[in-house]
mmCIF file with all atom_site columns, C-alpha atoms in Angstrom:
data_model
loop_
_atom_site.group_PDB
_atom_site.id
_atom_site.type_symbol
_atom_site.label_atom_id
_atom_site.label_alt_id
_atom_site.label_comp_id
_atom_site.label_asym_id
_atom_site.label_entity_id
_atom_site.label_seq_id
_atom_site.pdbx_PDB_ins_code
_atom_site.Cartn_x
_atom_site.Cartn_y
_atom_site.Cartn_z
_atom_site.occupancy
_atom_site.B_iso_or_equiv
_atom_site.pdbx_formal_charge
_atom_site.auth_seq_id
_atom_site.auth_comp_id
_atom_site.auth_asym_id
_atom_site.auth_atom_id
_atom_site.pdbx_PDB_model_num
ATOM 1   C CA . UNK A 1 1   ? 41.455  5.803   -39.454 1.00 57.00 ? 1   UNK A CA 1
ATOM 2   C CA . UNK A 1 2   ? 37.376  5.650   -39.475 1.00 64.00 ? 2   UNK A CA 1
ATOM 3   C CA . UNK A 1 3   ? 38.123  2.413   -37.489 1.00 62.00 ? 3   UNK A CA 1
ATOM 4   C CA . UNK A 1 4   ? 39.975  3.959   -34.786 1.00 63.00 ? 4   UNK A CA 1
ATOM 5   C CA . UNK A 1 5   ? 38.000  6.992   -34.132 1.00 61.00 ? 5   UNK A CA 1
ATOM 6   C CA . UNK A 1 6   ? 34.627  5.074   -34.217 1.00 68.00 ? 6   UNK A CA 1
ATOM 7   C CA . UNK A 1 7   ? 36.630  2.619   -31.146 1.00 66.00 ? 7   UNK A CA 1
ATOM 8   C CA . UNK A 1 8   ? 37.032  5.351   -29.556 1.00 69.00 ? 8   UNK A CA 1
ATOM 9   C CA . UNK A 1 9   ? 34.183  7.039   -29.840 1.00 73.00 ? 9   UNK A CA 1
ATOM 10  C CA . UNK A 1 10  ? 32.229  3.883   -28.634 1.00 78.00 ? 10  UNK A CA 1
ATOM 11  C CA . UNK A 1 11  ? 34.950  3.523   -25.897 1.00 79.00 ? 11  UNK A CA 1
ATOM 12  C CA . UNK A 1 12  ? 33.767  6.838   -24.966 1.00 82.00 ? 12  UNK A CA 1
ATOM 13  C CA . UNK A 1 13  ? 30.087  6.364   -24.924 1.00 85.00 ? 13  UNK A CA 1
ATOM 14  C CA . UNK A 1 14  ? 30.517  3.204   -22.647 1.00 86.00 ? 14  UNK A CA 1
ATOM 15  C CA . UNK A 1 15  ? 32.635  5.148   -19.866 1.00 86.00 ? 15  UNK A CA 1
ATOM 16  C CA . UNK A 1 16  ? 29.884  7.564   -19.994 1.00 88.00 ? 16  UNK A CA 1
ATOM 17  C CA . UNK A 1 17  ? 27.045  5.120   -19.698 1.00 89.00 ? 17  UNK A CA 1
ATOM 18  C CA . UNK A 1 18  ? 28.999  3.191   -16.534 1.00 90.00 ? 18  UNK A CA 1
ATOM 19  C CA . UNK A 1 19  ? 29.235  6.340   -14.446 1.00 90.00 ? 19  UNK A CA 1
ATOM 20  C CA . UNK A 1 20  ? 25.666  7.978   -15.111 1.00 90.00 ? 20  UNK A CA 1
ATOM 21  C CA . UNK A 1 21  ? 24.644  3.907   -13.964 1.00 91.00 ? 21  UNK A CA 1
ATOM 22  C CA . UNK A 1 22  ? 26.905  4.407   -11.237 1.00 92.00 ? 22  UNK A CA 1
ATOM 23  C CA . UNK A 1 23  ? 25.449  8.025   -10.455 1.00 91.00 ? 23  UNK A CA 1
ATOM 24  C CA . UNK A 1 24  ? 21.703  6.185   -10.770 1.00 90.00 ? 24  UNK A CA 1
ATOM 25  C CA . UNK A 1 25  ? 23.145  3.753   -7.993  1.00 92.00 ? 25  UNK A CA 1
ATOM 26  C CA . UNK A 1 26  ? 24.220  5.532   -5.392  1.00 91.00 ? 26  UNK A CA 1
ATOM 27  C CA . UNK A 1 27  ? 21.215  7.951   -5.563  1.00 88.00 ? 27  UNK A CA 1
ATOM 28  C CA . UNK A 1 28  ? 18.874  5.125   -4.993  1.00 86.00 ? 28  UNK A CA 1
ATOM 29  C CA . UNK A 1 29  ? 20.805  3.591   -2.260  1.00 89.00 ? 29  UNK A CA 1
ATOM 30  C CA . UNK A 1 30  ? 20.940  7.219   -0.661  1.00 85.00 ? 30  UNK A CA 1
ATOM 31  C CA . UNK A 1 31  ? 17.281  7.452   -1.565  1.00 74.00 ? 31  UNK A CA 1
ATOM 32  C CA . UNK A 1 32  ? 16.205  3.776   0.171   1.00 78.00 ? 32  UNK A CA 1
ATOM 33  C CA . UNK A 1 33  ? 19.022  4.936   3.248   1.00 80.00 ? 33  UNK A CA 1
ATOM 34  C CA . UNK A 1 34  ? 16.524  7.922   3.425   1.00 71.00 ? 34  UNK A CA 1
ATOM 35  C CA . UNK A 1 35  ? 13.528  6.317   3.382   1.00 63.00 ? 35  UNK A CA 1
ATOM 36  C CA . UNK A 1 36  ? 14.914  3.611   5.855   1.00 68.00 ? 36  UNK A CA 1
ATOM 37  C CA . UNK A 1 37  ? 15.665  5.729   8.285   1.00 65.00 ? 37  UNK A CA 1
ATOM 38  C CA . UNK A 1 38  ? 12.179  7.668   8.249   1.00 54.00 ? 38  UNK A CA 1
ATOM 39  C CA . UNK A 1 39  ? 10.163  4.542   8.725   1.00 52.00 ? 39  UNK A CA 1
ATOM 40  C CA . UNK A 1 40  ? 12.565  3.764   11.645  1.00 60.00 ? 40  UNK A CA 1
ATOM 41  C CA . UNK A 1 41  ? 11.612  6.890   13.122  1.00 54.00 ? 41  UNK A CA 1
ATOM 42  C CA . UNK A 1 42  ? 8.584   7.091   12.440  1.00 44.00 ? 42  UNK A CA 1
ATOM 43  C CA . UNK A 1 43  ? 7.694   3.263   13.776  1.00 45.00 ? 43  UNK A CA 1
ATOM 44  C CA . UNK A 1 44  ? 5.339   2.080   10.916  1.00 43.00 ? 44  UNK A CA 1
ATOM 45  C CA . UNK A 1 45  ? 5.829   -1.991  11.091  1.00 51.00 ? 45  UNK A CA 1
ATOM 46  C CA . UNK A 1 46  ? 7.039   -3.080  7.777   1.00 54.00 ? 46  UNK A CA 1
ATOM 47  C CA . UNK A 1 47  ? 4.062   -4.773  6.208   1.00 57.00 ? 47  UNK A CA 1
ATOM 48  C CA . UNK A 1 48  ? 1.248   -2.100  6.065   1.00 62.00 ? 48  UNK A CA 1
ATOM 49  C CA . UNK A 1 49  ? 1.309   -2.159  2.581   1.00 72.00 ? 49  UNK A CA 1
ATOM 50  C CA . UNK A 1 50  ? -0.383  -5.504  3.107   1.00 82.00 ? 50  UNK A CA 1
ATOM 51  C CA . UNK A 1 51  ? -2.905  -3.526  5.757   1.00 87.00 ? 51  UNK A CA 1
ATOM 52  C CA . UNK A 1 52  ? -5.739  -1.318  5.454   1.00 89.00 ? 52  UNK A CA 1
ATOM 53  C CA . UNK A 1 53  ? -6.123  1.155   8.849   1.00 86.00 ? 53  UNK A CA 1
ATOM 54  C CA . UNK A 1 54  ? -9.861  2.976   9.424   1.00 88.00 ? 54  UNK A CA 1
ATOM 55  C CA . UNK A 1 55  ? -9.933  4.283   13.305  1.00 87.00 ? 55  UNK A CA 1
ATOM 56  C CA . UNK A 1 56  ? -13.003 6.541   14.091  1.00 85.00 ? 56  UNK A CA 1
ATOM 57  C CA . UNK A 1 57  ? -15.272 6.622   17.476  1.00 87.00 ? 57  UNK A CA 1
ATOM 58  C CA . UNK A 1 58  ? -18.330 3.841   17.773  1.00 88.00 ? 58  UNK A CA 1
ATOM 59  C CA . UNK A 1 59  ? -20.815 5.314   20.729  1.00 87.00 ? 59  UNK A CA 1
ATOM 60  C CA . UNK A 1 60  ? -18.110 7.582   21.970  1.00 84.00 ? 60  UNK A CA 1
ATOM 61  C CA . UNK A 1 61  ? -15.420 4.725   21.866  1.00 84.00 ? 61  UNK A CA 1
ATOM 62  C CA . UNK A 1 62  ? -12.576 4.893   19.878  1.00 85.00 ? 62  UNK A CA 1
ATOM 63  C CA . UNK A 1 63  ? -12.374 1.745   17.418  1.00 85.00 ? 63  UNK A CA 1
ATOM 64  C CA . UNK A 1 64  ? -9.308  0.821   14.758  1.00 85.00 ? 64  UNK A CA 1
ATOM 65  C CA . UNK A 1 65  ? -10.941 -1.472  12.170  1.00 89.00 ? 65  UNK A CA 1
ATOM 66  C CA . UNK A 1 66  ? -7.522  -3.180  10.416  1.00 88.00 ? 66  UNK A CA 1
ATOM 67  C CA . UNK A 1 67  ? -7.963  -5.087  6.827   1.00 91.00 ? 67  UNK A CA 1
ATOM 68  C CA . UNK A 1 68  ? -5.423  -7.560  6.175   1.00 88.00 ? 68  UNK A CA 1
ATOM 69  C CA . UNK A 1 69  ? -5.443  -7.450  1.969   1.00 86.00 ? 69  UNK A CA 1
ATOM 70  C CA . UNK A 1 70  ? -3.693  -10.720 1.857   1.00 84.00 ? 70  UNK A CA 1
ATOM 71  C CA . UNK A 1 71  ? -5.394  -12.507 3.958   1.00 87.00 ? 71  UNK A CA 1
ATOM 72  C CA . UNK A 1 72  ? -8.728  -10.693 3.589   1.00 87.00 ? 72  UNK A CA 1
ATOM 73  C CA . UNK A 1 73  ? -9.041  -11.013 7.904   1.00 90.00 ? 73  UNK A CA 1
ATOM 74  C CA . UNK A 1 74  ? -10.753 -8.202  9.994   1.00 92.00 ? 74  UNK A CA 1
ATOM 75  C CA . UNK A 1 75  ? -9.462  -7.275  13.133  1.00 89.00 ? 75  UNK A CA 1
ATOM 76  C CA . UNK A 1 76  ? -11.429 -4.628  15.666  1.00 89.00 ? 76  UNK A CA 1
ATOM 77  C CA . UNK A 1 77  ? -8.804  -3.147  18.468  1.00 84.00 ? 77  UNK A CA 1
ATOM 78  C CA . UNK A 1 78  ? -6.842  -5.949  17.607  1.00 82.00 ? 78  UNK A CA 1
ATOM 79  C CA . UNK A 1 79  ? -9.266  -8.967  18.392  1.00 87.00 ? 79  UNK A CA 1
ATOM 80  C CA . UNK A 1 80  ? -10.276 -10.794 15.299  1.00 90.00 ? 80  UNK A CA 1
ATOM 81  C CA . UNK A 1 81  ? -13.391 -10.623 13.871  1.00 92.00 ? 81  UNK A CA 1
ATOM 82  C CA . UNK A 1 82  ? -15.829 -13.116 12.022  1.00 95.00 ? 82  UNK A CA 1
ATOM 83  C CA . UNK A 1 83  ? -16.409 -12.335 8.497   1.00 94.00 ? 83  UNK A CA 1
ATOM 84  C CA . UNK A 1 84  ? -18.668 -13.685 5.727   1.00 94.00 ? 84  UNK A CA 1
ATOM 85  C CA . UNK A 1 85  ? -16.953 -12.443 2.474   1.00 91.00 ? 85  UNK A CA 1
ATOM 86  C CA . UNK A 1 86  ? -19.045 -12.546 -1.053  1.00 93.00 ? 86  UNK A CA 1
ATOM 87  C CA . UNK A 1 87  ? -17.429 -11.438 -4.312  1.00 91.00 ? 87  UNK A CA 1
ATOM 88  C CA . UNK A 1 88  ? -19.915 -9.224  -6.628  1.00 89.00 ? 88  UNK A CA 1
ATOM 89  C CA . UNK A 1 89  ? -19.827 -7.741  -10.369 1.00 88.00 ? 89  UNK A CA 1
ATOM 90  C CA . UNK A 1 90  ? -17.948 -4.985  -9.456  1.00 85.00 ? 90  UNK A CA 1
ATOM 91  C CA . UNK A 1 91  ? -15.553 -6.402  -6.524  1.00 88.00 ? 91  UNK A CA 1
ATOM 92  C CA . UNK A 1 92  ? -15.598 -8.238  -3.127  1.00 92.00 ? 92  UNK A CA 1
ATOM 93  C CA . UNK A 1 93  ? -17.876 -7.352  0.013   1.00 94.00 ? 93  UNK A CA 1
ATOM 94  C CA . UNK A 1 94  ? -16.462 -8.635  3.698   1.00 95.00 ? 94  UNK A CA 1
ATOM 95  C CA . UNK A 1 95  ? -19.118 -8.086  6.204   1.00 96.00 ? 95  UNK A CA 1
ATOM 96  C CA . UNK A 1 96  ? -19.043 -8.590  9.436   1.00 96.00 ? 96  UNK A CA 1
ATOM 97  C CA . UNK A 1 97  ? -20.601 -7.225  13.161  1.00 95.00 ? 97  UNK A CA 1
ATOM 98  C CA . UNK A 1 98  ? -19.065 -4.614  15.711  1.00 93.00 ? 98  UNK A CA 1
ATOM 99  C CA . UNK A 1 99  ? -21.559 -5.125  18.855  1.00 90.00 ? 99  UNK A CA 1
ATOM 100 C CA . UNK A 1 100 ? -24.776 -3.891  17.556  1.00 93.00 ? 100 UNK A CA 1
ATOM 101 C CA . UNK A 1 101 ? -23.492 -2.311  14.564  1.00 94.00 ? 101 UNK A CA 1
ATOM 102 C CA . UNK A 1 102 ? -23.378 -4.142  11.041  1.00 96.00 ? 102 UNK A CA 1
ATOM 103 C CA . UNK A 1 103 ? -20.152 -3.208  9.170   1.00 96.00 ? 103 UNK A CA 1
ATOM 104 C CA . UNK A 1 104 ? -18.887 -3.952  5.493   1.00 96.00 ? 104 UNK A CA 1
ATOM 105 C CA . UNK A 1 105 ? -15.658 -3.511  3.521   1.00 96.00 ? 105 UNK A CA 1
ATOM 106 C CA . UNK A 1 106 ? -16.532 -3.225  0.029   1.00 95.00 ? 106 UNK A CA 1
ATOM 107 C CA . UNK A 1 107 ? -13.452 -3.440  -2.615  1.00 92.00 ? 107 UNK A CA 1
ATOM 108 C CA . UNK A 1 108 ? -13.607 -2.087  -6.104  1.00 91.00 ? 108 UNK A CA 1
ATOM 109 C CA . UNK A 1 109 ? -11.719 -1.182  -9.133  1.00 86.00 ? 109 UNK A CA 1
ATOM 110 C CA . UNK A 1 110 ? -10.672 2.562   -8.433  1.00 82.00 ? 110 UNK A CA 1
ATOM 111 C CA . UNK A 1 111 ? -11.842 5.324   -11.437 1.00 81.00 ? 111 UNK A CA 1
ATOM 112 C CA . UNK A 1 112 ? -8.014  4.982   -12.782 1.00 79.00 ? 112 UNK A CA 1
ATOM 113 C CA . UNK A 1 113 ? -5.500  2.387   -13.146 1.00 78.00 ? 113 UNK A CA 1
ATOM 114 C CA . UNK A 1 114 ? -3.390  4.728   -10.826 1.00 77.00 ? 114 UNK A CA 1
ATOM 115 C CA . UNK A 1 115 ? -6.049  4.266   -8.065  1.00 76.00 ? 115 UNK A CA 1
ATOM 116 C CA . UNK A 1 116 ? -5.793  0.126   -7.857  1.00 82.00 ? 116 UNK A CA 1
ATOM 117 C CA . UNK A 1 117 ? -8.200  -1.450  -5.799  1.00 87.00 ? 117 UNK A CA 1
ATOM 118 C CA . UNK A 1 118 ? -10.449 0.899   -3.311  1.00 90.00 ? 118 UNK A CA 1
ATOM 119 C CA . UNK A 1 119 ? -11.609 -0.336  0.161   1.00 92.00 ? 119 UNK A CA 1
ATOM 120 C CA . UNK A 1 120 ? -14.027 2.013   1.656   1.00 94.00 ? 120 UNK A CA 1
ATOM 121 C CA . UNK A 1 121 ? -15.237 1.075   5.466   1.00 96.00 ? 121 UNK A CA 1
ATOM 122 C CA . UNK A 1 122 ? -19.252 1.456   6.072   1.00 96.00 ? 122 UNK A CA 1
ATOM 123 C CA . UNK A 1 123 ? -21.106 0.852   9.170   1.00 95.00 ? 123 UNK A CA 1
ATOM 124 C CA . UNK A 1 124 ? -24.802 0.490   9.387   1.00 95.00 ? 124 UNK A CA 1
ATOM 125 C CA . UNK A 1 125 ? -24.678 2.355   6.122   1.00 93.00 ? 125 UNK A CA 1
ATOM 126 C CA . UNK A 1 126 ? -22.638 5.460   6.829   1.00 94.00 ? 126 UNK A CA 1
ATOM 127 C CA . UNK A 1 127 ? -19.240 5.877   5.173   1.00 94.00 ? 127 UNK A CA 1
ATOM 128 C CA . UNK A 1 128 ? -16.076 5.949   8.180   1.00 91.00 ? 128 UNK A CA 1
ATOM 129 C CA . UNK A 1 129 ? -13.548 8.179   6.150   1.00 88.00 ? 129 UNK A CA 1
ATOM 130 C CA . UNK A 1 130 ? -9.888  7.222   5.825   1.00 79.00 ? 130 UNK A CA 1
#
């Protein structure tokens, strides 16, 4: 009797296990449809998680500085720029010239594990925010 009841209790558990997996499956899907459809509308290419976007104004000009993190290749208004990259203690340095102005990407461990890597943007010293 023990043997039959414990069947079906395991029977049971499995059924329960397949549809809350099932559940699980179509929420993602409906979650990635979501998220599909947003990028579509919004227009973001499909690889900036591989880029790294400053834009700010340079002598009343507006500049977009983009970081390729694969590649580690600088582009300024979309013309590509000459870099000498050097790898430190704490990270990597790419530096390279806009005109007149000196400019550096410096990459370091962020204060967290949560934070990854950390590319901050400077020119001639000053920090261009995010």
């Amino acid at each position: 009797m023990s043997v039959i009841l414990t069947a079906c209790r395991n029977s049971r558990q499995r059924a329960i296990e397949r549809a809350l997996k099932k559940k699980a499956e179509k929420k993602k899907e409906k979650r990635q449809a979501k998220l599909a459809g947003l990028i579509d509308q919004l227009g973001v290419p499909d690889d900036t998680s591989s880029l790294k976007v400053w834009t700010f104004l340079l002598n009343g000009k507006p500049n977009s500085v983009v970081f390729h993190l694969d590649t580690l290749d600088v582009s300024n208004n979309g013309d590509d720029v000459e870099t000498q990259s050097e790898f430190t203690e704490s990270g990597s340095k790419t530096n390279f010239w806009l005109g007149q102005h000196h400019a550096q990407i410096v990459t370091q461990a962020g204060a967290s594990r949560r934070d990854g890597l950390v590319h901050t943007l400077t020119i001639d010293g000053n920090v261009v925010p995010e």
